[in-house]
Coordinates of C-alpha atoms and ligand atoms in Angstrom, one line a residue:
X1193 CA 108.1 89.8 84.3
X1194 CA 106.4 87.4 81.1
X1195 CA 105.1 89.2 78.4
X1196 CA 101.3 90.1 77.5
X1197 CA 98.5 87.3 75.4
X1198 CA 97.8 89.0 72.3
X1199 CA 94.7 91.4 72.6
X1200 CA 91.4 89.9 71.9
X1201 CA 89.1 90.8 68.7
X1202 CA 87.6 94.0 69.4
X1203 CA 89.5 95.4 71.7
X1204 CA 87.9 99.3 72.6
X1205 CA 91.4 101.9 72.5
X1206 CA 89.9 104.1 74.9
X1207 CA 89.7 101.8 78.1
X1208 CA 91.5 98.5 79.5
X1209 CA 90.5 95.4 78.6
X1210 CA 89.3 94.1 82.2
X1211 CA 88.7 90.9 80.8
X1212 CA 92.3 89.8 79.9
X1213 CA 93.6 90.7 83.8
X1214 CA 90.9 88.6 84.9
X1215 CA 91.8 85.2 86.5
X1216 CA 91.2 82.4 85.1
X1217 CA 90.3 79.4 86.3
X1218 CA 93.0 77.1 87.8
X1219 CA 96.5 76.7 88.5
X1220 CA 97.9 80.5 89.2
X1221 CA 101.6 81.4 88.7
X1222 CA 101.9 84.5 89.4
X1223 CA 105.2 85.5 87.7
X1224 CA 103.5 85.2 84.4
X1225 CA 101.7 88.0 85.2
X1226 CA 103.2 91.7 84.3
X1227 CA 103.9 93.6 87.1
X1228 CA 104.7 97.0 85.3
X1229 CA 103.8 98.9 82.2
X1230 CA 99.9 99.6 80.7
X1231 CA 98.9 96.3 79.0
X1232 CA 95.4 96.3 77.7
X1233 CA 95.1 100.0 77.5
X1234 CA 96.2 102.0 74.1
X1235 CA 97.5 104.8 74.9
X1236 CA 100.0 106.8 77.5
X1237 CA 100.4 108.4 81.0
X1238 CA 98.3 111.4 79.4
X1239 CA 95.5 109.3 77.8
X1240 CA 95.5 107.2 80.7
X1241 CA 94.6 110.5 83.0
X1242 CA 91.3 111.8 80.2
X1243 CA 90.1 108.2 80.2
X1244 CA 90.1 108.1 84.2
X1245 CA 88.7 111.5 84.0
X1246 CA 86.0 110.4 81.3
X1247 CA 85.4 107.1 84.2
X1248 CA 85.3 109.3 87.5
X1249 CA 82.2 111.3 85.9
X1250 CA 80.4 108.3 84.9
X1251 CA 81.8 106.5 87.9
X1252 CA 80.2 109.7 90.3
X1253 CA 76.8 109.1 88.6
X1254 CA 76.7 105.1 89.1
X1255 CA 77.1 106.3 92.4
X1256 CA 74.8 108.6 93.0
X1257 CA 72.4 106.1 91.5
X1258 CA 73.6 104.1 94.4
X1259 CA 73.3 106.4 97.6
X1260 CA 69.4 107.4 96.2
X1261 CA 68.6 103.9 95.7
X1262 CA 70.1 102.9 99.2
X1263 CA 67.6 106.1 100.5
X1264 CA 64.7 104.5 99.0
X1265 CA 64.7 100.8 99.1
X1266 CA 67.3 100.9 103.2
X1267 CA 68.0 97.4 103.4
X1268 CA 67.2 96.1 100.0
X1269 CA 69.1 98.5 98.7
X1270 CA 72.7 96.5 96.7
X1271 CA 75.9 97.1 97.9
X1272 CA 79.7 97.0 96.1
X1273 CA 82.7 95.8 97.5
X1274 CA 86.5 95.9 96.3
X1275 CA 89.3 93.5 98.1
X1276 CA 92.7 95.2 97.6
X1277 CA 95.5 92.9 98.0
X1278 CA 98.9 93.2 97.6
X1279 CA 102.8 93.3 98.9
X1280 CA 103.6 96.1 101.6
X1281 CA 104.0 99.4 98.9
X1282 CA 101.4 98.0 96.0
X1283 CA 99.7 101.1 96.6
X1284 CA 96.4 99.8 98.5
X1285 CA 96.6 103.3 100.2
X1286 CA 97.0 105.2 97.0
X1287 CA 94.5 103.4 95.2
X1288 CA 91.5 104.1 98.1
X1289 CA 93.0 107.8 97.7
X1290 CA 92.9 108.5 94.4
X1291 CA 89.9 105.9 93.5
X1292 CA 87.4 106.4 96.1
X1293 CA 88.1 109.7 96.4
X1294 CA 86.5 110.7 93.4
X1295 CA 83.7 108.9 94.9
X1296 CA 80.9 111.4 97.1
X1297 CA 82.3 109.9 100.9
X1298 CA 79.0 109.7 102.0
X1299 CA 78.8 107.0 100.2
X1300 CA 82.3 105.4 100.5
X1301 CA 83.0 102.2 103.5
X1302 CA 86.5 102.1 104.1
X1303 CA 88.1 99.3 106.7
X1304 CA 91.7 98.8 106.6
X1305 CA 92.9 95.0 108.3
X1306 CA 96.4 94.8 110.4
X1307 CA 96.8 92.5 112.5
X1308 CA 94.1 91.2 115.2
X1309 CA 93.7 92.5 118.6
X1310 CA 93.6 90.2 121.5
X1311 CA 90.4 90.3 121.5
X1312 CA 90.0 89.4 117.6
X1313 CA 92.3 86.5 118.2
X1314 CA 90.1 85.5 120.8
X1315 CA 86.9 85.1 117.9
X1316 CA 87.1 83.0 113.9
X1317 CA 89.0 84.8 111.8
X1318 CA 85.8 86.3 109.9
X1319 CA 84.1 87.8 112.3
X1320 CA 86.0 91.5 112.4
X1321 CA 84.8 91.1 108.7
X1322 CA 81.8 90.7 108.8
X1323 CA 80.3 94.1 110.7
X1324 CA 82.8 96.0 107.6
X1325 CA 80.9 94.9 104.8
X1326 CA 79.4 97.8 102.6
X1327 CA 75.7 99.2 103.9
X1328 CA 73.3 98.8 101.6
X1329 CA 73.6 101.7 98.8
X1330 CA 77.4 101.7 99.5
X1331 CA 80.5 101.1 97.6
X1332 CA 82.9 99.2 100.0
X1333 CA 87.0 99.0 100.0
X1334 CA 88.9 96.6 102.3
X1335 CA 92.3 98.0 102.1
X1336 CA 94.1 94.3 103.3
X1337 CA 90.7 91.4 104.4
X1338 CA 90.3 88.2 105.7
X1339 CA 92.5 86.7 102.8
X1340 CA 95.5 87.8 105.6
X1341 CA 94.6 84.9 107.4
X1342 CA 95.6 82.4 104.6
X1343 CA 98.7 84.9 103.6
X1344 CA 100.4 86.5 106.0
X1345 CA 98.7 83.5 108.3
X1346 CA 100.0 80.8 106.0
X1347 CA 104.1 82.1 105.6
X1348 CA 104.0 83.0 109.8
X1349 CA 102.7 79.7 110.5
X1350 CA 100.1 82.0 112.7
X1351 CA 97.4 78.8 112.5
X1352 CA 97.6 75.2 112.4
X1353 CA 97.7 73.9 108.8
X1354 CA 94.5 72.6 108.7
X1355 CA 92.9 75.5 110.3
X1356 CA 94.7 77.3 107.1
X1357 CA 93.2 74.5 105.1
X1358 CA 90.2 75.1 106.4
X1359 CA 89.9 78.6 105.4
X1360 CA 89.5 78.8 102.1
X1361 CA 86.3 76.8 102.0
X1362 CA 85.2 79.4 104.6
X1363 CA 86.2 82.4 102.8
X1364 CA 84.4 81.3 99.8
X1365 CA 80.8 80.5 101.9
X1366 CA 81.4 83.6 104.3
X1367 CA 82.0 85.6 99.9
X1368 CA 78.7 83.6 99.0
X1369 CA 76.5 85.2 101.4
X1370 CA 78.3 88.3 101.3
X1371 CA 77.0 88.2 97.1
X1372 CA 73.7 86.8 98.6
X1373 CA 73.0 89.4 100.9
X1374 CA 72.6 92.0 97.8
X1375 CA 76.3 92.7 97.4
X1376 CA 78.1 92.3 94.2
X1377 CA 82.5 91.6 95.2
X1378 CA 85.4 91.9 93.1
X1379 CA 89.3 90.8 94.6
X1380 CA 92.4 93.3 93.0
X1381 CA 95.3 91.6 93.9
X1382 CA 97.9 95.0 93.3
X1383 CA 101.0 93.0 91.1
X1384 CA 104.4 94.8 91.7
X1385 CA 107.8 92.9 91.7
X1386 CA 110.6 93.3 94.0
X1387 CA 112.9 95.4 92.6
X1388 CA 109.5 98.0 92.3
X1389 CA 108.9 97.2 96.0
X1390 CA 112.6 98.1 96.5
X1391 CA 112.3 101.2 95.4
X1392 CA 109.7 102.6 96.8
X1393 CA 111.1 101.1 100.2
X1394 CA 114.2 103.3 100.0
X1395 CA 111.3 106.0 98.7
X1396 CA 110.0 105.9 101.9
X1397 CA 113.2 106.0 104.3
X1398 CA 114.8 108.3 101.7
X1399 CA 111.5 111.5 102.7
X1400 CA 110.5 112.1 106.2
X1401 CA 107.2 112.9 105.2
X1402 CA 106.5 108.7 104.2
X1403 CA 108.4 107.5 106.9
X1404 CA 104.7 107.1 108.6
X1405 CA 104.1 104.0 105.7
X1406 CA 107.2 102.0 106.8
X1407 CA 107.5 99.5 109.1
X1408 CA 110.7 97.5 110.1
X1409 CA 108.8 94.5 109.7
X1410 CA 108.0 95.5 106.1
X1411 CA 111.9 94.1 105.3
X1412 CA 111.2 90.7 107.3
X1413 CA 108.0 90.1 105.2
X1414 CA 110.0 91.2 101.9
X1415 CA 112.6 88.4 103.2
X1416 CA 109.4 85.7 102.5
X1417 CA 108.3 87.4 99.0
X1418 CA 108.3 83.5 97.1
X1419 CA 106.5 82.5 100.6
X1420 CA 103.8 85.0 99.5
X1421 CA 103.6 84.6 96.4
X1422 CA 103.0 81.3 96.9
X1423 CA 101.2 81.9 99.5
X1424 CA 98.8 84.4 97.2
X1425 CA 99.2 81.7 94.1
X1426 CA 96.9 79.3 95.9
X1427 CA 94.8 81.4 97.5
X1428 CA 93.6 83.1 94.3
X1429 CA 93.5 80.0 92.9
X1430 CA 90.8 78.5 95.4
X1431 CA 88.9 81.2 96.0
X1432 CA 88.1 83.0 92.5
X1433 CA 85.0 83.0 91.9
X1434 CA 83.2 83.5 88.6
X1435 CA 80.7 85.6 91.2
X1436 CA 83.6 86.6 93.2
X1437 CA 86.5 87.2 90.3
X1438 CA 90.0 87.7 91.3
X1439 CA 91.9 90.7 88.9
X1440 CA 95.5 90.2 88.5
X1441 CA 97.0 94.1 88.1
X1442 CA 99.8 95.2 87.3
X1443 CA 100.9 97.8 90.0
X1444 CA 104.0 99.8 88.7
X1445 CA 102.2 102.9 87.1
X1446 CA 100.2 104.3 89.0
X1447 CA 98.3 105.6 86.6
X1448 CA 97.7 102.6 85.3
X1449 CA 96.9 100.8 88.3
X1450 CA 94.0 103.6 89.2
X1451 CA 92.7 103.6 85.1
X1452 CA 91.8 99.8 85.7
X1453 CA 90.1 100.0 89.6
X1454 CA 88.1 102.7 88.6
X1455 CA 87.4 100.7 85.6
X1456 CA 86.4 97.5 87.5
X1457 CA 84.0 99.6 90.4
X1458 CA 82.4 101.8 87.2
X1459 CA 81.5 98.4 85.8
X1460 CA 80.5 96.6 88.8
X1461 CA 78.2 99.8 89.2
X1462 CA 77.0 98.8 85.6
X1463 CA 75.9 95.8 86.4
X1464 CA 73.8 97.3 89.0
X1465 CA 71.6 98.8 86.3
X1466 CA 70.1 101.3 88.2
X1467 CA 67.7 103.6 87.7
X1468 CA 66.7 106.6 89.5
X1469 CA 64.3 105.8 92.2
X1470 CA 60.6 107.3 91.5
X1471 CA 59.6 109.8 93.9
X1472 CA 57.1 109.3 96.3
X1473 CA 55.1 112.5 96.0
X1474 CA 53.8 114.5 92.7
X1475 CA 55.7 117.1 91.2
X1476 CA 53.2 119.1 89.9
X1477 CA 51.4 119.4 93.3
X1478 CA 54.5 120.6 95.0
X1479 CA 55.6 122.9 92.0
X1480 CA 51.7 124.2 93.0
X1481 CA 52.5 124.7 96.7
X1482 CA 55.5 126.0 96.3
X1483 CA 54.2 128.4 93.5
X1484 CA 51.5 129.9 96.1
X1485 CA 52.9 129.7 98.4
X1486 CA 54.6 133.0 100.1
X1487 CA 56.6 132.4 102.9
X1488 CA 56.7 136.0 104.1
X1489 CA 53.5 136.8 103.4
Ligands
LIG549 P1 99.8 98.2 106.7 O1 99.0 97.5 105.8 O2 100.5 97.6 106.2 O3 99.3 99.3 108.0 O4 100.5 96.6 107.8 C1 99.2 95.7 108.1 C2 99.8 94.7 109.0 O5 98.8 94.0 109.5 C3 100.2 93.3 107.8 O6 101.8 93.2 108.1 C4 99.8 92.3 107.7 O7 100.2 91.4 107.4 C5 98.9 92.8 109.3 N1 97.7 91.8 109.2 C6 96.8 92.3 108.6 N2 95.9 91.4 108.8 C7 96.0 90.5 109.5 C8 95.9 88.9 110.1 N3 95.0 88.9 109.8 N4 96.7 88.2 110.6 C9 97.7 88.7 110.4 N5 98.5 89.5 110.3 C10 98.1 90.2 109.9
LIG550 MG1 102.6 98.0 105.7

């Protein structure tokens, strides 16, 4: 793990400085990004949980505005999509539970992507993704995503090299279309170290209640750690865009990871700048009707 660069001027101690976790354009060296600790947050775990509670309250208000906008504007309403990627045990599932669990489930769309089915394999790799995007007024999260098709697919040679090569551009075009359709997009790599993964895998083996999360294939993937890191570096470098950015989030501390992702979502919702939809009726008239009416009469 490398040391993080010095905080920017104007660093706000009540929140994580997300701009420091945002990928910079250019070559990516994941070894230079921290995997643990709580960089850019000036506080301990208790302070982090307090900060999360503050973010959660605002998230809830903002998401209700989004749901309301979806109801009133229909297909014209915006949406937000968070793409979550990371090695096994990096905390994708925990992030979905802890952060998206703060939201009104009616406005949330969760999609997990496992190995493609035989039917899915007969189509282009993006074929199964498009139908799982968030609808108007929804906040969506992808637990793994179309990025697996340039990660595991590259590491395990599941497609010819020229097809893998084609996919980076196809992903950028696809994501540009998603943005053009009114969806704000943010992509997160939950970054952990191989040591952290070992202890998390051991914890899964030690606890029968966690066996369902374990797969013997996780150990095969772990053996290819360096190849996966390289595949991530290429994918991040080639798909980082101003309006579809990557964030590399140190995921060794769960409270910190949750705070960062909640803040990211909050910022995306803030950027939609949503007001409450105006009423399609006259409240004074409805109030008068309600006062004058006696349903038991
Ligand atoms: P998990 O997220 O631990 O339930 O595991 C899902 C598994 O599906 C992982 O091993 C992924 O690498 C695999 N997977 C997801 N998407 C793809 C894909 N497009 N091609 C091949 N394997 C995939
Ligand atoms: Mg797994």
